[in-house]
XYZ file of C-alpha atoms in Angstrom:
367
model
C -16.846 -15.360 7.924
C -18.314 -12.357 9.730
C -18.947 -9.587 6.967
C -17.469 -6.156 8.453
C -19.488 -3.138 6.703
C -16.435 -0.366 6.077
C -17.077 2.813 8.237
C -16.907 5.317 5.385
C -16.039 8.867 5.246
C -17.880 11.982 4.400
C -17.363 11.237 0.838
C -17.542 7.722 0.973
C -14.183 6.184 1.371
C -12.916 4.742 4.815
C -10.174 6.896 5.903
C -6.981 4.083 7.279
C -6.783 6.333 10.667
C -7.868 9.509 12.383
C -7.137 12.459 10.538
C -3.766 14.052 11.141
C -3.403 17.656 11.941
C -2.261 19.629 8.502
C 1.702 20.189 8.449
C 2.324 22.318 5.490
C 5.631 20.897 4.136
C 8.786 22.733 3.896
C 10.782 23.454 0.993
C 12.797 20.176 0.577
C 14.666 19.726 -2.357
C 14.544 16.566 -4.934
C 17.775 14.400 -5.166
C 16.720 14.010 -8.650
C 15.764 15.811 -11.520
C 11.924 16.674 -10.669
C 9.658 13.823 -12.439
C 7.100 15.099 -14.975
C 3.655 14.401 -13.298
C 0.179 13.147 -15.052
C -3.160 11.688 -14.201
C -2.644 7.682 -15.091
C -6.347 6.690 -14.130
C -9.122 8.249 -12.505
C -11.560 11.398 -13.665
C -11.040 12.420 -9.786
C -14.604 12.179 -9.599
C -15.722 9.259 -6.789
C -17.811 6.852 -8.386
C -18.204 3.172 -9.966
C -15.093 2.292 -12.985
C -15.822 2.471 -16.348
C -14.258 -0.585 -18.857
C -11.873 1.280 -21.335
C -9.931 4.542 -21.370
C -8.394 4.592 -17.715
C -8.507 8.488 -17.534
C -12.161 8.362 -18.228
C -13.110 6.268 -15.305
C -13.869 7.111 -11.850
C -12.632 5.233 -8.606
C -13.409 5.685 -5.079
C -10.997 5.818 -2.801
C -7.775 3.513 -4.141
C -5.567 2.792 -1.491
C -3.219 1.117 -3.080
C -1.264 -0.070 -6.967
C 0.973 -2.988 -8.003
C 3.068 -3.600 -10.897
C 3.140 -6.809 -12.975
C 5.913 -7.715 -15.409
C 4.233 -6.411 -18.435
C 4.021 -3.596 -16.971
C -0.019 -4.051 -15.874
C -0.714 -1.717 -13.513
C -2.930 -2.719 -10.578
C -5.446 -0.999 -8.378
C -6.956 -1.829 -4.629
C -10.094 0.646 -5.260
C -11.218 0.615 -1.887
C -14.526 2.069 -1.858
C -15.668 0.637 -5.072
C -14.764 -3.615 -3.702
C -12.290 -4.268 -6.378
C -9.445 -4.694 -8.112
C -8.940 -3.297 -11.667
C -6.504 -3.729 -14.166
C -4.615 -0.634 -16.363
C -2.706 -1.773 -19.390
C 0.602 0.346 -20.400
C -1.899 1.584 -23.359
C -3.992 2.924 -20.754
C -7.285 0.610 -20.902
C -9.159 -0.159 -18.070
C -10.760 -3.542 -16.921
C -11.997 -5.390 -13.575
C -10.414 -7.796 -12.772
C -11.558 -8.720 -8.895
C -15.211 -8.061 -7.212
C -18.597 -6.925 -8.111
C -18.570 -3.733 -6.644
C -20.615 -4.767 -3.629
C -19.449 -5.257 -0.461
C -19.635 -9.077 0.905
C -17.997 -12.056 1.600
C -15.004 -13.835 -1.022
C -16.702 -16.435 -3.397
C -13.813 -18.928 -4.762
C -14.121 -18.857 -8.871
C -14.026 -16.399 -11.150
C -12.748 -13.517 -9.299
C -15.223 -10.924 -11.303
C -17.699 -12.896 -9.586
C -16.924 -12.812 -6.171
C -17.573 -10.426 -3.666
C -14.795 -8.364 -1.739
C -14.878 -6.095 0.968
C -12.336 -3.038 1.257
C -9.490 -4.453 -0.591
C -6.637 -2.073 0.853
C -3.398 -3.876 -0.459
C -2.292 -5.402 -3.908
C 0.524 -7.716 -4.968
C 2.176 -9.861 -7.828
C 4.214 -12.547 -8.112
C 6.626 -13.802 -10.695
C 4.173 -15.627 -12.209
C 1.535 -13.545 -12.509
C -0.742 -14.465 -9.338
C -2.548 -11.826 -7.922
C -2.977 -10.881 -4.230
C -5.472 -8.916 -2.463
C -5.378 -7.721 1.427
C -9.326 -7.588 1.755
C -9.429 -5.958 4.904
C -12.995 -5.939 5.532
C -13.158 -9.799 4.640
C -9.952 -10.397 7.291
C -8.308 -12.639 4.439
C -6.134 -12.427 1.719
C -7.037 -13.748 -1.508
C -5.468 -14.933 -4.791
C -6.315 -14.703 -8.274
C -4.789 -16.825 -10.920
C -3.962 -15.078 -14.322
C -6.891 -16.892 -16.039
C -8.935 -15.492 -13.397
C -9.843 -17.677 -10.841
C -10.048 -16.304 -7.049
C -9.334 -18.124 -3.721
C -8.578 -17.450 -0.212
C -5.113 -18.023 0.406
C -5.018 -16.323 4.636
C -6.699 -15.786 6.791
C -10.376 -17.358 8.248
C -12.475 -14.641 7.981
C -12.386 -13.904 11.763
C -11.215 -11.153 13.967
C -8.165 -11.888 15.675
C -4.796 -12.715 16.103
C -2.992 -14.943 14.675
C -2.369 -18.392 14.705
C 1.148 -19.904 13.359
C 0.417 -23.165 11.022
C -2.016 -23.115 8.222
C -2.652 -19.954 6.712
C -5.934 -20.270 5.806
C -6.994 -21.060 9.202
C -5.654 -18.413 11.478
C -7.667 -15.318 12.022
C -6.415 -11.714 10.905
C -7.494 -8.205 11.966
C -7.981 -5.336 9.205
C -4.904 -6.784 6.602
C -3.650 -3.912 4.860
C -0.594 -4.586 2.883
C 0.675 -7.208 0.690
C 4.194 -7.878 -0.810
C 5.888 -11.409 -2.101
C 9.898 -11.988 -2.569
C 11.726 -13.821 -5.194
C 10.670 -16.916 -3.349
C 7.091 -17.388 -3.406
C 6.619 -16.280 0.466
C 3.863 -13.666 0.736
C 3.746 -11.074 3.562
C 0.916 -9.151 4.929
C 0.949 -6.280 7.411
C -1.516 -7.306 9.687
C -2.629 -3.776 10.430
C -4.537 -3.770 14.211
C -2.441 -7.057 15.299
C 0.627 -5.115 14.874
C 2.448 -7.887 13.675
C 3.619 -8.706 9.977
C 2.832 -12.024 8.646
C 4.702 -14.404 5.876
C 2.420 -17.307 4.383
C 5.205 -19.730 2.529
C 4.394 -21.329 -1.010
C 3.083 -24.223 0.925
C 0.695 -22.310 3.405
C 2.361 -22.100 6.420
C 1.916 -18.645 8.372
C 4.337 -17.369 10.847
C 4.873 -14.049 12.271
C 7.703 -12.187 11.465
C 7.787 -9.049 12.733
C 5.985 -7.639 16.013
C 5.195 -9.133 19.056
C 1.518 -7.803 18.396
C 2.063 -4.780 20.942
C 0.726 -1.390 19.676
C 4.098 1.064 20.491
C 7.777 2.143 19.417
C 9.937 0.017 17.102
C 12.972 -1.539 19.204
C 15.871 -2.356 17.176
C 17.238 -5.956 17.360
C 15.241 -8.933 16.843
C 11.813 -8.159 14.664
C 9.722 -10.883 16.492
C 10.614 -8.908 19.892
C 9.638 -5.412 18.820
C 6.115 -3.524 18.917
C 4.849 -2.089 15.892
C 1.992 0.430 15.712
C -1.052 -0.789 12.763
C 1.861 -1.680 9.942
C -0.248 -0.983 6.829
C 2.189 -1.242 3.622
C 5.497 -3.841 3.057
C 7.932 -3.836 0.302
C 10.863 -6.070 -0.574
C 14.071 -5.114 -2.044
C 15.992 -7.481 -4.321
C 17.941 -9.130 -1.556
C 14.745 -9.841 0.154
C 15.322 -7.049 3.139
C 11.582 -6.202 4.567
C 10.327 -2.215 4.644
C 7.731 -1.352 6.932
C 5.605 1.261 6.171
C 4.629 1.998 10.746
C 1.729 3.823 10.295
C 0.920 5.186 13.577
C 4.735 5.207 14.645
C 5.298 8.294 11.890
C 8.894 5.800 10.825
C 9.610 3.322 7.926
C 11.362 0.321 9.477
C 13.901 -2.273 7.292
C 13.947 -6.083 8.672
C 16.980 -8.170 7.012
C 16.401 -11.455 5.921
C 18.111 -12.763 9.476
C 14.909 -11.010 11.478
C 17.132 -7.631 12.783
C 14.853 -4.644 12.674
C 15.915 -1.099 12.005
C 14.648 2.338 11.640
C 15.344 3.549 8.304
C 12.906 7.025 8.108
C 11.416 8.770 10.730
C 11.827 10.556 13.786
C 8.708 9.062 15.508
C 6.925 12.220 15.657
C 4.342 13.931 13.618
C 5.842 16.455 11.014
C 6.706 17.426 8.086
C 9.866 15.745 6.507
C 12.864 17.360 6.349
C 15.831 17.068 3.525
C 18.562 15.055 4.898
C 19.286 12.216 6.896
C 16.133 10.363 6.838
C 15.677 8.968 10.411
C 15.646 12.545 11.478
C 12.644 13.895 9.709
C 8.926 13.480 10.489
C 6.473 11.844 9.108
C 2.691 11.556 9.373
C 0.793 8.218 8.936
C 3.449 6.772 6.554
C 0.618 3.913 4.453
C 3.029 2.309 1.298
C 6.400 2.168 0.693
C 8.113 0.904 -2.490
C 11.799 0.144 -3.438
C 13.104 0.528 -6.975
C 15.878 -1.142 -8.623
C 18.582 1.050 -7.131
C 17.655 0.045 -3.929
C 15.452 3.896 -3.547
C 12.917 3.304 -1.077
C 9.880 5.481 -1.634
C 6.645 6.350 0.929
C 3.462 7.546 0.393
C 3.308 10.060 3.543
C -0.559 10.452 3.878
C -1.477 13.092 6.000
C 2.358 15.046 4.331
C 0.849 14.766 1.140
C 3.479 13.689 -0.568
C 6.128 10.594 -1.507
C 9.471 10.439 -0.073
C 12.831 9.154 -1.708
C 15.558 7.545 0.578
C 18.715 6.612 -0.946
C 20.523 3.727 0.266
C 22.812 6.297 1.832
C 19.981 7.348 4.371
C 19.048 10.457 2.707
C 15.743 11.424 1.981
C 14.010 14.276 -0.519
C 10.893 14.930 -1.441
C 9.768 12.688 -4.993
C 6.026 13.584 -5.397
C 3.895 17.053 -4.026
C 3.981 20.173 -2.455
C 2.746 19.528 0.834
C -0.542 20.970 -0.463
C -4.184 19.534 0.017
C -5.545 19.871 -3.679
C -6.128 17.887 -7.111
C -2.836 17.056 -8.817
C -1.022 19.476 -11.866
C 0.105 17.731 -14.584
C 4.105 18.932 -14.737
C 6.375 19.030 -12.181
C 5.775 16.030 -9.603
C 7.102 17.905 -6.695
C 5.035 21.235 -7.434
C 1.975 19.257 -7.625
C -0.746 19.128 -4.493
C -1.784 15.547 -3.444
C -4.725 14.285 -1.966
C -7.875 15.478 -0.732
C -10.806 15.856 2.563
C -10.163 12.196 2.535
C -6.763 11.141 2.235
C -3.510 11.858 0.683
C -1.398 9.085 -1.189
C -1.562 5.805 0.344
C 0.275 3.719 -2.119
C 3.449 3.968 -4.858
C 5.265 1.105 -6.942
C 8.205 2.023 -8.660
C 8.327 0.564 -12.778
C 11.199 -1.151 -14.175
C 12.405 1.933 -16.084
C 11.931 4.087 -12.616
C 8.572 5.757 -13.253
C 6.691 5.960 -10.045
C 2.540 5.469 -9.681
C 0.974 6.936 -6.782
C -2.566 5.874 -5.252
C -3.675 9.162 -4.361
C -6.781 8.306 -2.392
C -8.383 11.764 -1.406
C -8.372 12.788 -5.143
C -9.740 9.406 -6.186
C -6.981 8.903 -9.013
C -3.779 7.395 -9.806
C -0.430 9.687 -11.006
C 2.352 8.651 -12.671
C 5.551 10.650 -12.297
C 8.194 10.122 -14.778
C 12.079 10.881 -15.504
């Protein structure tokens, strides 16, 4: 494997893409009740974790969070190489990588190196998955702790239908997994998004590895521009979070692509119907059980609700660069010199958790 070293920013984390120009956000009204905001983990200072009380340890740069069914929340620290683990109680641990950049050692997962982990992901049973962009793979970790590579060769490039394992990747950024097993990956600079199967078979599924507009019609036939979040809703529909496109995209389970949010042009979002709003650098997206699709707007600042109706209102921030508030989620700034929220998961019970990765913590907004 050829070890990348991340190009980091100013204040050490590694931007995902040029800097947007600042769109102050107008007044767009919640189609909820607006969620009470707090700080979940993070000091907001950038710097190593600390084992224990989650709001009394740093992080540097997370990029992205996962939810497990206990209710473990997980965190892609970018900057720091690794994954931790938050309990509902609010204790911290590591759970993936020594903190130093390097390559993926297969074993115990604390023990092995990882590179820019930018994407997390859990399965049914508990498994771990890490989009370690800098490493070009995608690793596993079992929940007794034990790491392997599961895609990807460790080689820039595209990729390579057939074993998983042994097709290259370029800069994977996102991770998600359906009710089956099958694991996909937005393969950020091959514009394409990936599914591995149970047994390790890759294919592409979406993107023709073009960098330009989404066609709708057949997913395999359309461009994409660096894809860097997926989420699956409960009838296994694929979201699209089309970074450089400024649009969320939905792919059904029969391969037709969509547009579901976003105009295609930089901008603030607007309240209403959601394919008519901007967006800027769109990096996560998350469905809850109701079939809400949420996205972490990075250079907007905030997170985005669509209904299944096509509407869309603003869930999380102000539009405002700054360090979160505790109260009202949608009076709150987000993010920071280096990034605004680049992840959200939605809970079981609806609460939201947002990797806000220019104030170098995570919030949780509840109902």
């Amino acid at each position: 494997m050829a070890l990348v070293v991340p190009a980091f920013g100013p204040a050490g984390t590694r931007p995902l893409r040029a800097p947007y120009p600042a769109a102050r956000v107008a007044s767009t009204p919640s189609l909820t009740p607006a969620g009470k905001l707090t700080v979940f983990a993070g000091t907001g200072s950038f710097g190593l974790p600390r084992p224990g009380p989650a709001t009394k340890s740093a992080l540097a740069g997370p990029t992205a969070v996962a939810l497990d069914v206990h209710g473990d929340l997980f965190i892609a620290d970018h900057a720091n190489n690794m994954v931790e683990e938050v309990t509902p109680a609010g204790k911290l641990s590591v759970v993936a990588g020594t903190g130093k950049p390097g390559l993926p050692t297969p074993g115990p997962a604390i023990k092995s190196a990882l590179n820019a982990p930018s994407g997390v992901a859990l399965d049914a049973h508990g498994d771990l998955f890490i989009a370690d962009s800098n490493n070009n793979v995608v690793e596993e970790v079992t929940p007794a702790g034990k790491l392997s590579v599961v895609a990807g060769n460790g080689h820039v490039g595209s990729p390579t239908p057939g074993t998983a394992t042994k097709s290259a990747l370029d800069d994977p950024s996102g991770v998600a997994l359906d009710a089956h097993g099958d694991l996909f990956i937005a393969d950020y600079n091959n514009n394409v998004v990936l599914k591995v199967a149970p047994a390790g078979k890759l294919t592409v599924v979406v993107g023709n590895g073009h960098g330009g507009p989404p066609t709708p019609g057949p997913a395999t036939k359309s461009d994409l521009n660096n894809p860097s979040g997926v989420a699956l809703d409960t009838h296994g529909d694929l979201f699209i979070a089309d970074s450089n496109n400024n649009v969320v995209e939905e792919v059904t389970p029969a391969g037709k692509l969509s547009v579901v949010a976003g105009n295609g042009t930089l901008g603030p979002p607007v309240a209403g119907p959601a394919t008519k709003s901007g967006l800027q650098g769109p990096s996560g997206v998350a469905v809850g059980a109701h079939g809400d699709l949420f996205i972490a707007d990075w250079a907007n600042n905030v997170v985005e609700e669509v209904t299944p109706t096509g509407k869309l209102s603003i869930a999380v921030g102000n539009g405002d660069e700054g360090p979160p508030t505790p109260g009202s989620a949608t009076s709150s700034p987000l993010g920071g010199a280096n990034g605004g929220p680049t992840g959200v998961v939605v809970g079981a019970n609806g609460t939201l958790f947002v990797s806000d990765q220019g104030n170098n913590v995570i919030e949780e907004v509840k109902y």
